[in-house]
Short mmCIF file of C-alpha atoms in Angstrom, two decimals:
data_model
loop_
_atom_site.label_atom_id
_atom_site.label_comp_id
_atom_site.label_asym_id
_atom_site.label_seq_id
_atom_site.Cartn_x
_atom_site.Cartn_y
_atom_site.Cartn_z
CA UNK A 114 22.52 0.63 -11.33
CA UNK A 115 18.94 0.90 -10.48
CA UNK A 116 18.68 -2.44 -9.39
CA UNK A 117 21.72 -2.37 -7.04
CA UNK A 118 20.65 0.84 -5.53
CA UNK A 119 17.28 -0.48 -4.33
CA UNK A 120 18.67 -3.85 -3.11
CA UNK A 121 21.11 -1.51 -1.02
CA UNK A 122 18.42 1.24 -0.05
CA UNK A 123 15.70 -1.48 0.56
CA UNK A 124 16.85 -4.43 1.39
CA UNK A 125 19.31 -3.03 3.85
CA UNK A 126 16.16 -1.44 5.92
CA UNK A 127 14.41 -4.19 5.80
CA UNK A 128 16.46 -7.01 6.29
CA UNK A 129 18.60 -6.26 9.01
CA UNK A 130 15.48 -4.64 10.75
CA UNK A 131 14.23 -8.75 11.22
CA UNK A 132 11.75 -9.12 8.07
CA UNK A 133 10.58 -12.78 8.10
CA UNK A 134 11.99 -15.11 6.20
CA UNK A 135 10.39 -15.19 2.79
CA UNK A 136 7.04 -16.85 2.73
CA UNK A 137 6.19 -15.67 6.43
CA UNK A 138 3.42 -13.80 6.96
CA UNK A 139 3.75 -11.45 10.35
CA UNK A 140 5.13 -14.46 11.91
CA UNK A 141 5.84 -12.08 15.41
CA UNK A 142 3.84 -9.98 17.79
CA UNK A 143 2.01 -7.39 15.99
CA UNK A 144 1.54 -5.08 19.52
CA UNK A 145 3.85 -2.62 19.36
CA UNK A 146 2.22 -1.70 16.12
CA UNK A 147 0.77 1.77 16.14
CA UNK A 148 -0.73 3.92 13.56
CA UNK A 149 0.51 7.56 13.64
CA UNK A 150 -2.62 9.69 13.25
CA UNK A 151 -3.19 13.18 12.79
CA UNK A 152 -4.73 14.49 15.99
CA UNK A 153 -8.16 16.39 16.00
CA UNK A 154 -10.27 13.96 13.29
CA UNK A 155 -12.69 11.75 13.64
CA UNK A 156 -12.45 9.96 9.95
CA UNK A 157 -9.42 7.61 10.72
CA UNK A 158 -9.96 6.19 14.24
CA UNK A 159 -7.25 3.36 15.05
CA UNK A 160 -8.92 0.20 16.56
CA UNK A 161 -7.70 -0.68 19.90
CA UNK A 162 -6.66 -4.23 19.21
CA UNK A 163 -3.10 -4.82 17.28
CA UNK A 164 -3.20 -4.97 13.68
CA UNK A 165 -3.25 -8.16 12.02
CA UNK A 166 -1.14 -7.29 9.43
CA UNK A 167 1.11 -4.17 8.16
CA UNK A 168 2.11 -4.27 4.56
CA UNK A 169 4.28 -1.84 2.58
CA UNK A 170 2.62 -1.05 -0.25
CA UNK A 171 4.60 -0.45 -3.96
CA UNK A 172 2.94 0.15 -7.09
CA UNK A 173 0.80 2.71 -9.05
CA UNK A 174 -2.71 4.67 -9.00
CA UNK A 175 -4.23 5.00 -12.25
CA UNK A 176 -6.32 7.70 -14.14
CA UNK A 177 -8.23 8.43 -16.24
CA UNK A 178 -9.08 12.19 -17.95
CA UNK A 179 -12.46 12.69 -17.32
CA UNK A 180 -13.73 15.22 -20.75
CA UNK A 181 -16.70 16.75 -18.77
CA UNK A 182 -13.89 18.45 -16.32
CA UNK A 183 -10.57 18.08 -17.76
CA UNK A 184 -9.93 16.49 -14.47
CA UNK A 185 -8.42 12.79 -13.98
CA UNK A 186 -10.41 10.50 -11.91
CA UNK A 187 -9.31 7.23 -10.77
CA UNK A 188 -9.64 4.11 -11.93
CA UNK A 189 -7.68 2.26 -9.54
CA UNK A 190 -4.60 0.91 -7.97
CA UNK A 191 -2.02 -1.69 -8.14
CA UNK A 192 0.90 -2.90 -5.99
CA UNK A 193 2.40 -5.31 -4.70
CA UNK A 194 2.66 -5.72 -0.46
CA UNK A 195 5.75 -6.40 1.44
CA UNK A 196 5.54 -7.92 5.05
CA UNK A 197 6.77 -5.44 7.20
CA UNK A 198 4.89 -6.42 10.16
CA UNK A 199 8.31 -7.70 11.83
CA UNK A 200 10.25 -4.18 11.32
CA UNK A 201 10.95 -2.95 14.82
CA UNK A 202 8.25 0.01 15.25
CA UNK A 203 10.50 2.45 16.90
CA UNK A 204 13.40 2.03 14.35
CA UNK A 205 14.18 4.71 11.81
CA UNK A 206 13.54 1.98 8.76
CA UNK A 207 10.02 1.77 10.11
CA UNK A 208 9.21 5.23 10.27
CA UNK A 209 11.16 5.80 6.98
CA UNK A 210 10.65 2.63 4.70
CA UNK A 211 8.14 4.55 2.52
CA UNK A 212 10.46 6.97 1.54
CA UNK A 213 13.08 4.82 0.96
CA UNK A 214 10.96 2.51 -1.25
CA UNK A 215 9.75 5.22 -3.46
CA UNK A 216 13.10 7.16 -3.53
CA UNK A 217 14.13 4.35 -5.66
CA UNK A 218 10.56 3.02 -7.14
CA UNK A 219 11.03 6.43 -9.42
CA UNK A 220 13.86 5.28 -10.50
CA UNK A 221 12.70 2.52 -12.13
CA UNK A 222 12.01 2.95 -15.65
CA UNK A 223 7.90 2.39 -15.54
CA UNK A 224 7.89 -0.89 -17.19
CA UNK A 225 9.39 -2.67 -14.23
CA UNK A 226 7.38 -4.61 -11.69
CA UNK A 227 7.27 -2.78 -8.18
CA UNK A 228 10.67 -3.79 -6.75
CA UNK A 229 10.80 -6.95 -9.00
CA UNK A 230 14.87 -6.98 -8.51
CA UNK A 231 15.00 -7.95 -5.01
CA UNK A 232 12.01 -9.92 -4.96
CA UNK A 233 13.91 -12.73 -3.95
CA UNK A 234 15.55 -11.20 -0.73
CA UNK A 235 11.98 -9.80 0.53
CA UNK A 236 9.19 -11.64 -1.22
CA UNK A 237 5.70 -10.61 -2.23
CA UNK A 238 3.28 -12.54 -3.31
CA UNK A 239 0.74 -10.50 -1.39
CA UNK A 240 -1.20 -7.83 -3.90
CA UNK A 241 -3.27 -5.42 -3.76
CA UNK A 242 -5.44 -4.20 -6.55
CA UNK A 243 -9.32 -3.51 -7.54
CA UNK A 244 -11.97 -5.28 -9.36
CA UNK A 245 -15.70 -5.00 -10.19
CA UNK A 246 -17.80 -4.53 -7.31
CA UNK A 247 -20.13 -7.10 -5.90
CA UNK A 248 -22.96 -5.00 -7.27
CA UNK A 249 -21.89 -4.71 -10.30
CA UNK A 250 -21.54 -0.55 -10.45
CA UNK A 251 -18.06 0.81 -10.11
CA UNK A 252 -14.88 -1.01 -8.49
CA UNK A 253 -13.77 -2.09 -5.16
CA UNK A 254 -10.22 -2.48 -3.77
CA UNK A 255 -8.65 -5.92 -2.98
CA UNK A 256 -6.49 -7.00 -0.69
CA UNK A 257 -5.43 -10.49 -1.99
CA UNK A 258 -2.78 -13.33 0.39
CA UNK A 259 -4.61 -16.46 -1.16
CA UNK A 260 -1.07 -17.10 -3.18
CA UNK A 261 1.51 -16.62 -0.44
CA UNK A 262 3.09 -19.02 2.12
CA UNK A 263 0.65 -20.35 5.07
CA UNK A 264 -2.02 -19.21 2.93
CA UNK A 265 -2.04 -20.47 -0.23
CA UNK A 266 -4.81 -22.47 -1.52
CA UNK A 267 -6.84 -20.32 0.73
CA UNK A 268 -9.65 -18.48 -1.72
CA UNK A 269 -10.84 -16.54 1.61
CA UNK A 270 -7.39 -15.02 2.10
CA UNK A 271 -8.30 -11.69 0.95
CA UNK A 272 -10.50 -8.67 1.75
CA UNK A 273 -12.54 -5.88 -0.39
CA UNK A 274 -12.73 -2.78 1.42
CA UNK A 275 -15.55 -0.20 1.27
CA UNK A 276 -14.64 3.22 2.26
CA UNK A 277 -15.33 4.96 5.66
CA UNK A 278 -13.13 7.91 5.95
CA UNK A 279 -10.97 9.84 4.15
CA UNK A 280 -8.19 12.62 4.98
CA UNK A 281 -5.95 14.17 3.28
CA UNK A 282 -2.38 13.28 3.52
CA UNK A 283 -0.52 15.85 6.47
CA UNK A 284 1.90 16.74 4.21
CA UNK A 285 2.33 17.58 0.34
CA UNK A 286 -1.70 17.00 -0.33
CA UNK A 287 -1.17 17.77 -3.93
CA UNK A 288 1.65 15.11 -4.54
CA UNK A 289 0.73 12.47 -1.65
CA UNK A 290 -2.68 10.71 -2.46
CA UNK A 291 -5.65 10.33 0.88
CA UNK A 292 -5.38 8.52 4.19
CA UNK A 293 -7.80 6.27 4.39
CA UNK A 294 -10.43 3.88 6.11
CA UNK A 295 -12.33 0.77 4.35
CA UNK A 296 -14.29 -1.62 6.30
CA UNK A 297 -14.76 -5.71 4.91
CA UNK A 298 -16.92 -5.19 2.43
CA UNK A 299 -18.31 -8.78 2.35
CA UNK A 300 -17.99 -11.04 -0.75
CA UNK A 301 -16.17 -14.09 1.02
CA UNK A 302 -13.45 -12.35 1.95
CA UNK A 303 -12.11 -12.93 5.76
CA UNK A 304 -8.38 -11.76 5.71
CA UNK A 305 -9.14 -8.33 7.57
CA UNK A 306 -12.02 -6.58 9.36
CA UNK A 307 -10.92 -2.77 8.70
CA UNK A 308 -7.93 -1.59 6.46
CA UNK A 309 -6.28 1.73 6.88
CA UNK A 310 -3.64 3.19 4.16
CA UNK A 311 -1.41 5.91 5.70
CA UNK A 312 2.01 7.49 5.45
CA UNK A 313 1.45 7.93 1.40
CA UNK A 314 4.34 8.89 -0.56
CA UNK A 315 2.85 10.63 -3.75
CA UNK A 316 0.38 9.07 -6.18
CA UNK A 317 -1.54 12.26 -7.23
CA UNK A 318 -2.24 13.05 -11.01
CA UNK A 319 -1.65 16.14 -12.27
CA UNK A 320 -4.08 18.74 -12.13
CA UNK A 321 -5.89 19.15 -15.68
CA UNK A 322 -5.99 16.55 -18.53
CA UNK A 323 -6.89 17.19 -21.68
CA UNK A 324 -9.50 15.10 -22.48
CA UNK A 325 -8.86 12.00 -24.93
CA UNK A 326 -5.66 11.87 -23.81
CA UNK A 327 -4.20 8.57 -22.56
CA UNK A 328 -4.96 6.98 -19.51
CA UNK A 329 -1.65 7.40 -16.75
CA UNK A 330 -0.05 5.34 -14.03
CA UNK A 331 1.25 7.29 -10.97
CA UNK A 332 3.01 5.84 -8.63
CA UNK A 333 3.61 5.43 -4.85
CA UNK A 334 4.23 3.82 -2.15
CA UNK A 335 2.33 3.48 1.40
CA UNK A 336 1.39 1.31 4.63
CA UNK A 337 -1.64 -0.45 4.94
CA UNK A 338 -2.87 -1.50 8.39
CA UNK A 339 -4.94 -4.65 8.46
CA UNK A 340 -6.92 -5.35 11.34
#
């Protein structure tokens, strides 16, 4: 049931709203793509060239309970990315897909792969996920397209992004996790220039831990705006 409800909810807003055929990657003019930012701050500023890319982003945040505060802090992210850069921008499936991906991404009992059951209609081998930072202290996010249609076999097909500004999310802060801003953060990487990740649909952890309890997965859903 869960499986035939998200190839109906999802694949229905995405295919008929002319997603490239699997493999492609934003193989269509990018233009029309705007970012829908809150007015009056200064910490996500949209660049004035299209974006190269916009992914959808399905997967989870992870926590961990921090015993000095009883508070989780992160530990990271992972999801998988689905080309959306061909949905028509003005169309209610654009505006909407984040929703409709997580509206049935709860669903899912939490051992299944983000959206692993229609896969095949929409394709992602694009990822995005966090590893050791080039320093060595603490983790950076990843960006990652080396495994997925024009380029595969490319090892500089991916980004790490450093952080640059930060907002909370316009509505339901407590259950929707930050806007943000990351800049190329070096390390080889030449997919993108500047990231953004907007229009978040939940992801927070709850409030107070008690600490030594088990790490947790949240999850969410949300674009991400290469440029």
């Amino acid at each position: 049931m869960f499986a035939r409800k998200l190839i109906c909810a999802l694949s229905a807003a995405l295919l008929v709203s002319a997603v490239p055929a699997p493999d492609a990657i934003t193989d269509c003019s990018t233009a029309p793509a705007e970012m829908d930012l809150a007015a009056g701050q200064t910490q996500l500023v949209s660049p004035t060239t299209a974006p190269l890319f916009v992914a959808l982003g399905v997967g989870v945040q992870n926590y961990t309970c921090t015993a000095t505060t009883s508070k989780y802090t992160s530990t990271g992210a992972v999801a998988s990315l689905f080309d959306i850069s061909c949905l028509d921008k003005f169309a209610p499936a654009f505006e909407e897909i984040q929703t409709i991906a997580f509206d049935v991404w709860k669903l899912l009992p939490a051992s299944a792969p983000p959206l692993s059951p229609i896969i095949p209609l929409i394709h992602s081998n694009q990822f995005h996920y966090f590893i050791t930072s080039p320093s060595g202290a603490g983790i950076s996010p990843k960006w990652d397209f080396t495994s997925t249609g024009k380029f595969a076999g490319d090892a500089s097909a991916f980004v790490l992004g450093a952080k640059v500004g930060d907002i909370v999310a316009p509505t339901n802060p407590a259950t929707n996790i930050d806007w943000l801003a990351l800049n190329n953060a070096g390390n080889g990487g030449t997919l993108a220039n500047h990231i953004f990740r907007i229009d978040t649909v939940n992801g927070q952890p709850p409030t107070s831990c008690t600490p030594g309890s088990a790490d947790i997965s949240v999850k969410y859903t949300a674009k991400y705006f290469l440029y």
